[in-house]
Amino acid sequence: MSIPRVSGTEPGQRQLNGPQTTGRAYRNLSQPVHGMVDEFDVRVRMRDGTDLLADVYRAAEPGRYPVLVAASPYPRQIQNLGAPLGFIESGATDFFVPRGYVHVIANCRGTSGSGGTFGFFDGQERRDMHDLIEWAGVQPWSNGNVGMVGISYFAGTQMEAAVEQPPHLKAIMPLAGTFDLYESATHHGLFSSGFVTPFLAMIGMTSARSNKLWRGKVLDTVRRVLLRPAIHNKLEHFNGEAAIAGLKVLLKLHHDPHPWDDLWRAIAAEHPTRDAWWDDRNLLPLLDRVSVPVYLGCDWQNVPLHLPHTFTALAGLKNSPHVQVAMLGEHGLAWPWESLHIEALAWFDHWLKDQDTGIMEGPRFRYVVPQAEGWRTTDTWPLPEATYEAFALRTDGQLALDEGPSGTRNYMNLGSGTFRARASEADPPGMLTWDTPPLASAYEITGPIELQLDIAITAPDTAFIAVLQDVDPTGKAIDVTAGYLRAGLRAVDEAASSTGAPMLPCDRYEAVPMGAIVHYRLPLVPNARLFAKGHRIRLVLTSDDQGKDKPAPLVFRHASIGTSSVNTVYSSSRLLLPVLAQS
């Protein structure tokens, strides 16, 4: 079935959701002049004889065209469904194909009919991405210039291909990607169960379904309904990844235990520290192999999943001829993914069609600051003009530049199996908060953030979960960013660290000396925010975010460490914020 309409931003086109550029106009962009034909379930042979399945959408007019490849474990058959789900992320086919690109949407091995066994960002998947690109580069409808498109998992496979250096790959645009599975699945030792568990269940469930479902009349009807403008526009602010975390119903549906439960067990129980299993799923040490232009980006709200990878990838792409970055505000990457398509067109028209679009002009790092106006630009990250201010975690619950009287505050973490119906009023609280007084003027931060904790605990291990919030005068709190750490994995590689950005190897467990004051350096995910006059900056600290009363960005909660302890926080603890002077 062909997709009949052309999407874009012009009158008469199906209107795309989300921001479409980084705040500037482009020139010489490809126009939607082509019809479209499709070919489903095309077999793509890998070097080991395994076949991946792909759907190919191309211009109806004969010729050779540049190719945009999108690959993931998500059902390729529904990537143009228009549903607000966190796995419809390959981009709008009805945007790219009419403008002279072939759109290839492929399934990773072991998913939705592709042969082999799914390995979850492993070395085999990297080799498959190389072979997929080389196949696309020599097809009769291809001119040999291949790029890659898509966000989230589709972004991860882009970087997988790039580190393997397939000759036909010319440029990639991996927005909101995961390039180190450990960083997304276990946050410095804390298993991100609120995401990983339903995610693997969802992939296991969808991978077993056939074309009878995906290409049937029911979903065809759903597609037509979801793409109606009145309904489609309502999806613009829908966060699909947060929805995945909330799809608890998936856990009740049957899926084959292999490899899905095997992968879950490997993450949740078998590999608590970085080891060879994780190394096979970490692209960061391989990024110096990337020799094609890379356009990175993310939305600032994607704290517990993709946001950290934007900055680690930026630091690691030393040999790419051109790296560009776009940092988006709230709802910048809504689902289905359609945002930044004009930006992508300018990017790929430049690199795959040799058209002067203006995408190369100006600073390479473009970003918005949530709650501020307009786009900012820089050629350097972190921002050289940002300076750190150290806020004390005072005994009176204030977050302030002066410590005041030295002292401590206590909170308690209860492990499972205590047979208590509820906490006692005699117990210490389950979390602590520190607030600044109402701000006398606007306060802007942009960059890496660090929490330095001086804490004594009564157990050999615990978790530290810190959430930074913006609190308005009514008391409404908005999560800005967060940081996570298992106490037993607290070792810091000082040589690889800097102020605001401690590097935690997480490869060696060391029990905490019970009752002793221990110093921890906890990185919060880099972020940007303009805190308005009259608002308060709040820091929340807990050791278990399973309860709904605990803040959890994107509703990604963590498996409890399981130990009961009273944790004593000393006022010598500091929150380091990267502050920009207000004009």
XYZ file of C-alpha atoms in Angstrom:
583
model
C 0.000 0.000 0.000
C 1.452 3.359 -1.008
C 1.176 6.377 1.270
C -0.855 8.779 -0.873
C -0.145 12.176 0.625
C 2.876 14.433 0.822
C 3.821 15.751 4.252
C 5.599 18.975 5.026
C 4.913 22.492 6.225
C 3.387 24.053 3.114
C -0.349 24.571 2.533
C -2.038 21.493 1.117
C 0.518 19.103 2.630
C -0.058 16.806 5.577
C 1.280 18.996 8.361
C 4.207 17.609 10.325
C 4.181 17.831 14.108
C 6.954 19.417 16.160
C 9.624 22.047 15.452
C 11.042 21.629 11.962
C 14.275 23.642 12.104
C 16.735 25.033 14.608
C 15.305 28.494 14.116
C 16.681 29.406 10.720
C 15.668 29.308 7.055
C 17.338 27.108 4.433
C 17.685 27.357 0.668
C 17.751 25.047 -2.343
C 15.825 22.311 -0.557
C 14.505 19.340 -2.532
C 10.872 19.764 -3.519
C 8.136 17.091 -3.338
C 7.876 16.281 -7.037
C 7.912 12.470 -6.988
C 5.251 9.844 -6.691
C 5.887 6.818 -4.538
C 5.966 3.037 -4.852
C 6.726 0.499 -2.167
C 8.132 -2.998 -1.881
C 7.529 -4.930 1.314
C 9.453 -7.725 3.046
C 12.583 -7.410 0.916
C 15.278 -9.872 1.995
C 18.697 -8.412 2.728
C 21.459 -11.026 3.043
C 24.043 -10.570 5.809
C 27.606 -11.882 5.615
C 26.733 -14.923 7.763
C 23.815 -15.903 5.523
C 21.088 -14.444 7.751
C 18.372 -12.429 6.023
C 17.014 -9.195 7.438
C 13.648 -7.962 6.202
C 13.140 -4.432 4.943
C 10.393 -2.325 3.436
C 11.570 -0.113 0.584
C 9.771 3.112 -0.355
C 11.051 4.900 -3.463
C 10.110 7.336 -6.168
C 7.674 6.062 -8.764
C 9.806 7.605 -11.495
C 12.689 5.397 -12.729
C 16.129 6.524 -11.656
C 18.830 6.284 -9.027
C 18.325 8.186 -5.801
C 20.141 8.725 -2.505
C 18.997 6.356 0.214
C 17.989 6.932 3.845
C 18.172 3.742 5.896
C 16.310 3.316 9.182
C 16.836 0.148 11.223
C 15.526 -1.041 14.593
C 13.842 -3.983 16.349
C 10.473 -2.209 16.102
C 7.889 -3.432 13.572
C 8.835 -1.821 10.267
C 5.281 -2.431 9.045
C 3.818 0.258 11.335
C 6.440 2.974 11.098
C 4.007 5.043 9.032
C 1.031 4.295 11.256
C 0.989 7.765 12.800
C 0.480 6.464 16.344
C 1.947 8.336 19.340
C 4.168 5.450 20.414
C 7.828 5.483 21.402
C 8.743 2.987 18.690
C 7.395 4.852 15.637
C 10.599 6.722 15.007
C 11.920 6.037 11.490
C 10.710 9.344 10.076
C 7.875 10.301 7.751
C 8.161 8.345 4.506
C 5.679 10.687 2.853
C 8.119 13.532 3.497
C 11.410 12.052 2.277
C 10.382 9.953 -0.744
C 8.495 12.684 -2.628
C 11.617 14.833 -2.234
C 13.845 12.338 -4.004
C 15.056 9.879 -1.375
C 14.619 6.134 -1.041
C 13.439 5.265 2.483
C 14.508 1.790 3.599
C 13.000 0.644 6.915
C 14.624 -2.560 8.135
C 14.280 -4.856 11.122
C 17.248 -5.930 13.199
C 17.914 -9.651 13.310
C 15.475 -11.702 15.332
C 12.666 -9.134 15.083
C 9.520 -8.902 12.919
C 10.523 -11.654 10.536
C 14.248 -10.990 10.236
C 16.362 -14.094 10.770
C 18.792 -14.763 13.586
C 18.663 -13.784 17.246
C 18.300 -10.263 18.605
C 21.395 -9.179 20.532
C 20.459 -5.689 21.807
C 23.177 -3.368 20.462
C 25.809 -6.115 20.322
C 28.727 -6.527 17.945
C 26.680 -8.690 15.588
C 24.189 -5.870 15.183
C 27.029 -3.509 14.255
C 28.186 -5.874 11.512
C 24.614 -6.211 10.275
C 24.310 -2.443 9.970
C 27.461 -2.350 7.845
C 26.049 -5.016 5.531
C 22.647 -3.317 5.339
C 24.256 -0.039 4.251
C 26.386 -1.748 1.626
C 23.332 -3.565 0.259
C 21.432 -0.281 -0.014
C 24.359 1.340 -1.791
C 24.355 -1.054 -4.749
C 20.644 -1.532 -5.483
C 19.378 -0.501 -8.927
C 17.376 2.375 -7.399
C 20.381 3.701 -5.424
C 22.916 6.277 -6.569
C 25.410 4.975 -3.996
C 24.978 7.825 -1.495
C 23.499 6.399 1.702
C 22.513 8.215 4.860
C 20.674 7.035 7.945
C 17.670 8.533 9.690
C 15.477 7.982 12.748
C 15.623 8.609 16.474
C 16.074 6.511 19.615
C 16.941 2.917 18.643
C 17.105 4.040 15.015
C 19.764 6.533 16.136
C 21.769 3.831 17.893
C 21.927 1.702 14.749
C 23.172 4.734 12.826
C 26.182 5.032 15.073
C 26.644 1.256 14.957
C 26.937 1.483 11.192
C 29.250 4.489 11.328
C 31.829 2.804 13.578
C 31.969 -0.097 11.066
C 32.822 2.347 8.249
C 30.736 1.015 5.328
C 32.042 2.783 2.187
C 28.598 3.834 0.918
C 27.641 5.631 4.148
C 27.959 9.398 3.641
C 26.204 11.042 6.632
C 24.041 10.225 9.648
C 21.613 12.111 11.883
C 21.323 10.098 15.133
C 18.973 12.193 17.264
C 18.166 10.997 20.789
C 20.405 7.959 20.538
C 21.808 5.366 22.912
C 25.478 4.713 22.268
C 26.363 2.922 25.521
C 23.695 0.473 26.679
C 24.939 0.468 30.277
C 24.285 4.197 30.532
C 20.644 3.736 29.476
C 19.773 0.417 31.105
C 21.509 0.780 34.451
C 22.212 4.248 35.783
C 25.572 3.949 37.530
C 24.457 0.614 38.954
C 20.723 1.280 39.357
C 18.645 -0.953 37.082
C 16.212 1.206 35.086
C 13.443 -1.345 35.518
C 10.628 1.090 34.766
C 11.851 1.273 31.179
C 13.845 -1.878 30.409
C 11.224 -4.343 31.639
C 8.275 -3.110 29.515
C 10.629 -2.301 26.630
C 11.901 -5.859 26.266
C 8.398 -7.228 26.805
C 7.124 -4.947 24.047
C 9.859 -5.996 21.611
C 9.288 -9.658 22.443
C 5.566 -9.346 21.941
C 5.699 -7.364 18.682
C 8.473 -9.477 17.161
C 6.244 -12.555 17.220
C 3.400 -10.898 15.319
C 3.039 -11.426 11.571
C 1.905 -9.360 8.613
C -1.612 -10.616 9.233
C -1.739 -8.108 12.091
C 0.639 -5.395 10.936
C -0.647 -5.123 7.366
C -4.263 -6.045 8.111
C -7.398 -3.999 7.643
C -7.670 -2.992 11.304
C -4.328 -1.176 11.435
C -4.947 0.263 7.994
C -8.104 1.862 9.372
C -6.208 3.080 12.448
C -3.594 4.647 10.183
C -6.193 6.610 8.253
C -7.794 7.858 11.456
C -4.529 8.878 13.145
C -3.351 10.829 10.115
C -6.465 13.000 10.021
C -5.244 16.554 10.764
C -7.543 17.165 13.729
C -6.346 14.011 15.467
C -2.728 14.153 14.309
C -2.264 17.672 15.683
C -3.315 16.523 19.145
C -0.361 14.114 19.250
C 2.249 16.879 18.939
C 3.020 16.951 22.671
C 2.899 13.222 23.293
C 6.014 11.623 24.786
C 6.145 8.085 23.448
C 9.034 6.858 25.594
C 7.257 7.868 28.781
C 4.277 5.939 27.446
C 6.393 2.798 27.057
C 7.352 3.020 30.717
C 3.660 3.136 31.551
C 2.582 0.191 29.413
C 2.355 -2.246 32.310
C -0.259 -4.210 30.364
C 2.554 -5.486 28.141
C 3.962 -7.440 31.068
C 0.801 -9.568 31.127
C 0.985 -10.528 27.455
C 2.866 -13.622 26.369
C 6.196 -13.444 24.615
C 8.850 -16.061 23.938
C 11.338 -16.096 26.831
C 14.286 -16.360 24.424
C 16.063 -14.035 23.933
C 13.908 -11.393 25.633
C 13.944 -12.771 29.173
C 17.586 -13.790 28.697
C 18.482 -10.186 27.899
C 16.403 -8.905 30.811
C 18.178 -11.269 33.223
C 21.584 -10.253 31.858
C 20.837 -6.595 32.557
C 18.942 -6.963 35.826
C 20.958 -9.664 37.570
C 23.931 -11.158 35.760
C 26.006 -8.058 34.944
C 25.699 -5.482 37.748
C 29.009 -3.824 36.849
C 30.630 -2.976 33.549
C 32.233 -6.071 32.049
C 32.767 -7.720 28.663
C 29.008 -8.116 28.123
C 28.519 -4.369 28.428
C 31.711 -3.592 26.502
C 30.238 -5.383 23.482
C 27.348 -2.900 23.657
C 29.353 0.278 24.148
C 30.124 2.394 21.088
C 31.901 5.195 22.944
C 35.428 3.688 22.713
C 34.817 3.139 18.975
C 33.688 6.645 18.055
C 37.137 7.623 16.800
C 36.395 5.303 13.865
C 33.510 7.480 12.674
C 34.621 9.298 9.534
C 31.291 10.628 8.205
C 29.423 13.826 9.161
C 27.210 13.407 12.241
C 24.221 15.488 13.333
C 23.549 14.846 17.034
C 20.706 16.147 19.151
C 18.110 15.479 21.797
C 15.432 17.162 23.862
C 16.453 18.381 27.317
C 13.634 16.372 28.938
C 14.991 12.962 27.905
C 17.043 12.763 31.089
C 17.004 9.045 32.033
C 17.478 7.592 28.544
C 19.024 9.433 25.586
C 20.133 12.863 26.760
C 23.442 11.781 28.394
C 24.613 10.117 25.169
C 24.454 13.351 23.196
C 27.310 14.794 25.226
C 29.444 11.655 25.529
C 29.155 11.152 21.768
C 30.041 14.782 21.094
C 33.192 14.347 23.156
C 34.132 11.098 21.397
C 33.626 12.038 17.739
C 37.193 13.209 17.195
C 37.614 12.173 13.550
C 34.260 13.041 12.036
C 34.717 15.793 9.424
C 31.697 17.686 10.750
C 29.630 17.323 13.937
C 26.498 19.379 14.444
C 24.188 19.473 17.482
C 20.585 20.560 18.070
C 19.206 20.643 21.614
C 15.430 20.955 21.739
C 12.956 22.159 24.313
C 9.840 20.505 25.673
C 8.043 18.301 23.128
C 10.882 18.812 20.685
C 10.827 15.091 19.857
C 7.180 14.063 20.063
C 5.811 10.785 18.723
C 5.349 9.673 16.012
C 8.690 11.257 15.191
C 8.182 14.038 12.635
C 10.143 16.927 14.121
C 13.270 18.437 12.524
C 12.393 16.980 9.117
C 13.180 20.258 7.340
C 16.463 20.314 9.255
C 17.133 16.719 8.158
C 16.334 17.606 4.552
C 18.823 20.481 4.640
C 21.418 18.124 6.151
C 20.980 15.259 3.698
C 20.491 17.519 0.665
C 23.941 18.927 1.491
C 25.754 15.637 2.092
C 23.914 13.256 -0.256
C 22.872 15.617 -3.082
C 25.632 18.250 -2.901
C 23.097 21.077 -2.658
C 24.005 24.348 -0.954
C 21.267 24.510 1.691
C 22.936 26.724 4.302
C 23.048 23.945 6.894
C 26.811 24.415 7.340
C 26.611 28.097 8.176
C 27.011 29.466 11.684
C 27.980 27.814 14.976
C 27.610 24.050 15.047
C 25.870 23.756 18.418
C 22.348 25.210 18.440
C 20.139 24.946 21.506
C 17.125 26.294 23.291
C 17.016 27.019 27.006
C 13.668 25.846 28.414
C 11.584 28.786 29.660
C 13.722 31.239 27.679
C 13.040 32.645 24.230
C 14.686 31.749 20.944
C 17.684 29.705 19.883
C 21.207 30.061 21.278
C 24.421 29.104 19.507
C 27.932 28.123 20.496
C 30.949 26.406 19.018
C 32.090 25.068 22.389
C 30.504 22.653 24.851
C 30.449 23.000 27.823
C 29.837 26.719 27.528
C 33.043 28.572 28.459
C 31.049 31.478 29.899
C 29.274 29.273 32.481
C 30.683 29.440 36.010
C 29.905 27.068 38.857
C 28.109 28.126 42.006
C 28.185 25.710 44.945
C 24.940 25.449 46.908
C 25.109 23.968 50.402
C 22.580 21.343 51.518
C 21.795 23.151 54.751
C 20.408 21.624 57.911
C 17.329 23.889 57.726
C 16.363 22.481 54.321
C 17.568 25.494 52.404
C 19.680 25.313 49.285
C 21.986 28.276 49.698
C 25.433 29.582 48.840
C 26.322 29.762 52.542
C 26.269 26.613 54.660
C 24.955 28.166 57.844
C 25.364 26.116 61.040
C 27.004 22.793 60.250
C 24.997 19.681 60.937
C 23.073 16.799 59.398
C 19.696 15.663 58.127
C 18.492 12.056 58.064
C 16.267 10.047 55.761
C 15.470 6.352 55.771
C 15.321 3.763 53.028
C 13.378 0.579 53.726
C 14.189 -2.604 51.866
C 11.542 -5.064 50.770
C 9.955 -7.681 53.023
C 9.640 -5.546 56.154
C 5.932 -6.447 56.600
C 5.077 -2.883 57.500
C 1.811 -1.612 56.111
C 3.067 1.958 56.190
C 5.859 4.101 57.545
C 5.615 5.242 61.152
C 5.390 8.905 62.099
C 8.445 8.207 64.230
C 10.500 7.211 61.178
C 12.793 9.590 59.344
C 11.288 10.628 55.988
C 11.849 8.560 52.855
C 13.325 11.512 51.017
C 14.738 14.955 51.672
C 14.325 18.231 49.817
C 16.319 21.441 49.812
C 14.870 24.652 48.344
C 16.342 28.030 47.531
C 14.348 31.027 48.701
C 12.175 32.516 45.924
C 14.600 33.829 43.331
C 15.031 37.597 43.348
C 15.807 37.514 39.619
C 15.879 34.999 36.781
C 18.593 32.358 37.134
C 19.928 30.507 34.103
C 21.942 27.291 34.065
C 23.403 25.408 31.111
C 25.906 22.579 31.271
C 27.061 19.619 33.358
C 25.787 19.453 36.957
C 27.330 17.706 39.946
C 26.108 16.755 43.407
C 28.852 16.245 45.971
C 27.457 14.268 48.886
C 28.960 13.717 52.302
C 26.830 10.903 53.726
C 27.025 8.183 56.351
C 24.756 5.142 55.881
C 23.915 2.230 58.168
C 24.106 -0.430 55.441
C 26.901 -1.709 53.179
C 25.100 -0.344 50.112
C 22.282 1.953 49.052
C 21.108 4.017 46.098
C 21.278 7.763 45.645
C 18.667 9.324 43.375
C 18.828 13.104 43.038
C 16.277 15.148 41.097
C 16.605 18.864 40.349
C 13.277 20.691 40.091
C 11.866 24.082 39.163
C 9.137 25.062 41.655
C 6.728 27.860 40.737
C 4.993 30.167 43.256
C 1.980 27.824 43.447
C 4.212 24.933 44.525
C 4.063 23.058 41.225
C 7.367 21.273 40.651
C 8.795 20.437 37.224
C 11.623 17.907 36.938
C 14.647 19.483 35.248
C 17.276 16.765 35.471
C 18.433 13.899 37.670
C 21.421 11.835 38.703
C 21.745 8.267 39.918
C 24.371 6.218 41.754
C 24.703 2.901 43.525
C 26.863 3.642 46.549
C 29.029 0.559 46.037
C 30.016 1.819 42.576
C 31.131 5.257 43.792
C 34.752 5.109 42.563
C 35.661 8.133 40.420
C 38.212 8.249 37.614
C 39.649 11.590 38.638
C 41.905 11.851 35.589
C 38.866 11.633 33.272
C 36.719 13.929 35.419
C 36.237 17.671 35.595
C 34.266 20.066 37.751
C 30.598 19.254 37.262
C 31.350 16.049 35.385
C 32.747 13.181 37.488
C 33.428 10.022 35.474
C 32.323 6.830 37.222
C 33.791 3.630 35.706
C 31.253 1.375 37.510
C 33.491 -1.637 36.953
C 34.375 -2.494 40.560
C 32.081 -2.910 43.545
C 33.268 -1.735 46.954
C 31.067 -2.096 50.030
C 30.392 1.120 51.916
C 31.962 1.326 55.393
C 28.850 1.462 57.570
C 28.573 4.538 59.767
C 31.542 6.315 58.183
C 31.238 9.624 56.354
C 31.879 8.917 52.682
C 32.283 11.518 49.941
C 30.403 10.846 46.707
C 30.542 12.677 43.381
C 27.232 12.165 41.638
C 26.818 13.491 38.080
C 23.416 14.870 37.169
C 22.597 14.704 33.474
C 23.696 17.975 31.802
C 20.820 20.333 31.208
C 19.657 23.892 30.614
C 16.956 25.936 32.339
C 15.894 29.496 32.968
C 14.438 29.585 36.481
C 12.056 32.525 36.561
C 12.002 35.262 39.161
C 9.927 34.130 42.141
C 10.538 30.429 41.427
C 12.569 28.176 43.703
C 15.265 25.648 42.799
C 14.683 22.358 44.584
C 16.910 19.337 45.089
C 15.219 16.048 45.990
C 17.292 13.188 47.399
C 16.021 9.655 47.980
C 17.267 6.075 47.788
C 14.208 4.464 46.200
C 11.966 6.009 43.533
C 9.464 3.156 43.236
C 6.757 5.052 45.099
C 4.518 7.427 43.171
C 5.283 10.129 45.736
C 8.903 10.161 44.505
C 9.859 12.178 41.405
C 10.946 10.138 38.378
C 11.671 11.911 35.076
C 9.740 10.247 32.215
C 8.339 7.916 34.926
C 11.502 5.791 34.624
C 11.829 4.148 38.024
C 14.583 1.909 39.351
C 14.774 -1.477 41.016
C 15.456 -1.082 44.719
C 18.904 -1.971 46.031
C 17.020 -3.790 48.787
C 18.941 -2.755 51.886
C 17.316 -0.880 54.757
C 19.341 2.016 56.054
C 19.263 5.395 57.720
C 21.242 7.835 55.601
C 22.756 10.911 57.242
C 23.452 13.855 54.923
C 26.033 16.378 56.113
C 25.698 20.088 55.411
C 29.149 20.048 53.823
C 27.444 18.489 50.757
C 27.291 20.746 47.707
C 25.229 21.083 44.529
C 27.307 22.583 41.693
C 25.250 24.485 39.117
C 26.672 25.952 35.848
C 25.388 29.520 35.955
C 25.217 32.086 33.180
C 25.245 35.790 33.931
C 21.933 37.509 33.304
C 21.974 40.452 30.925
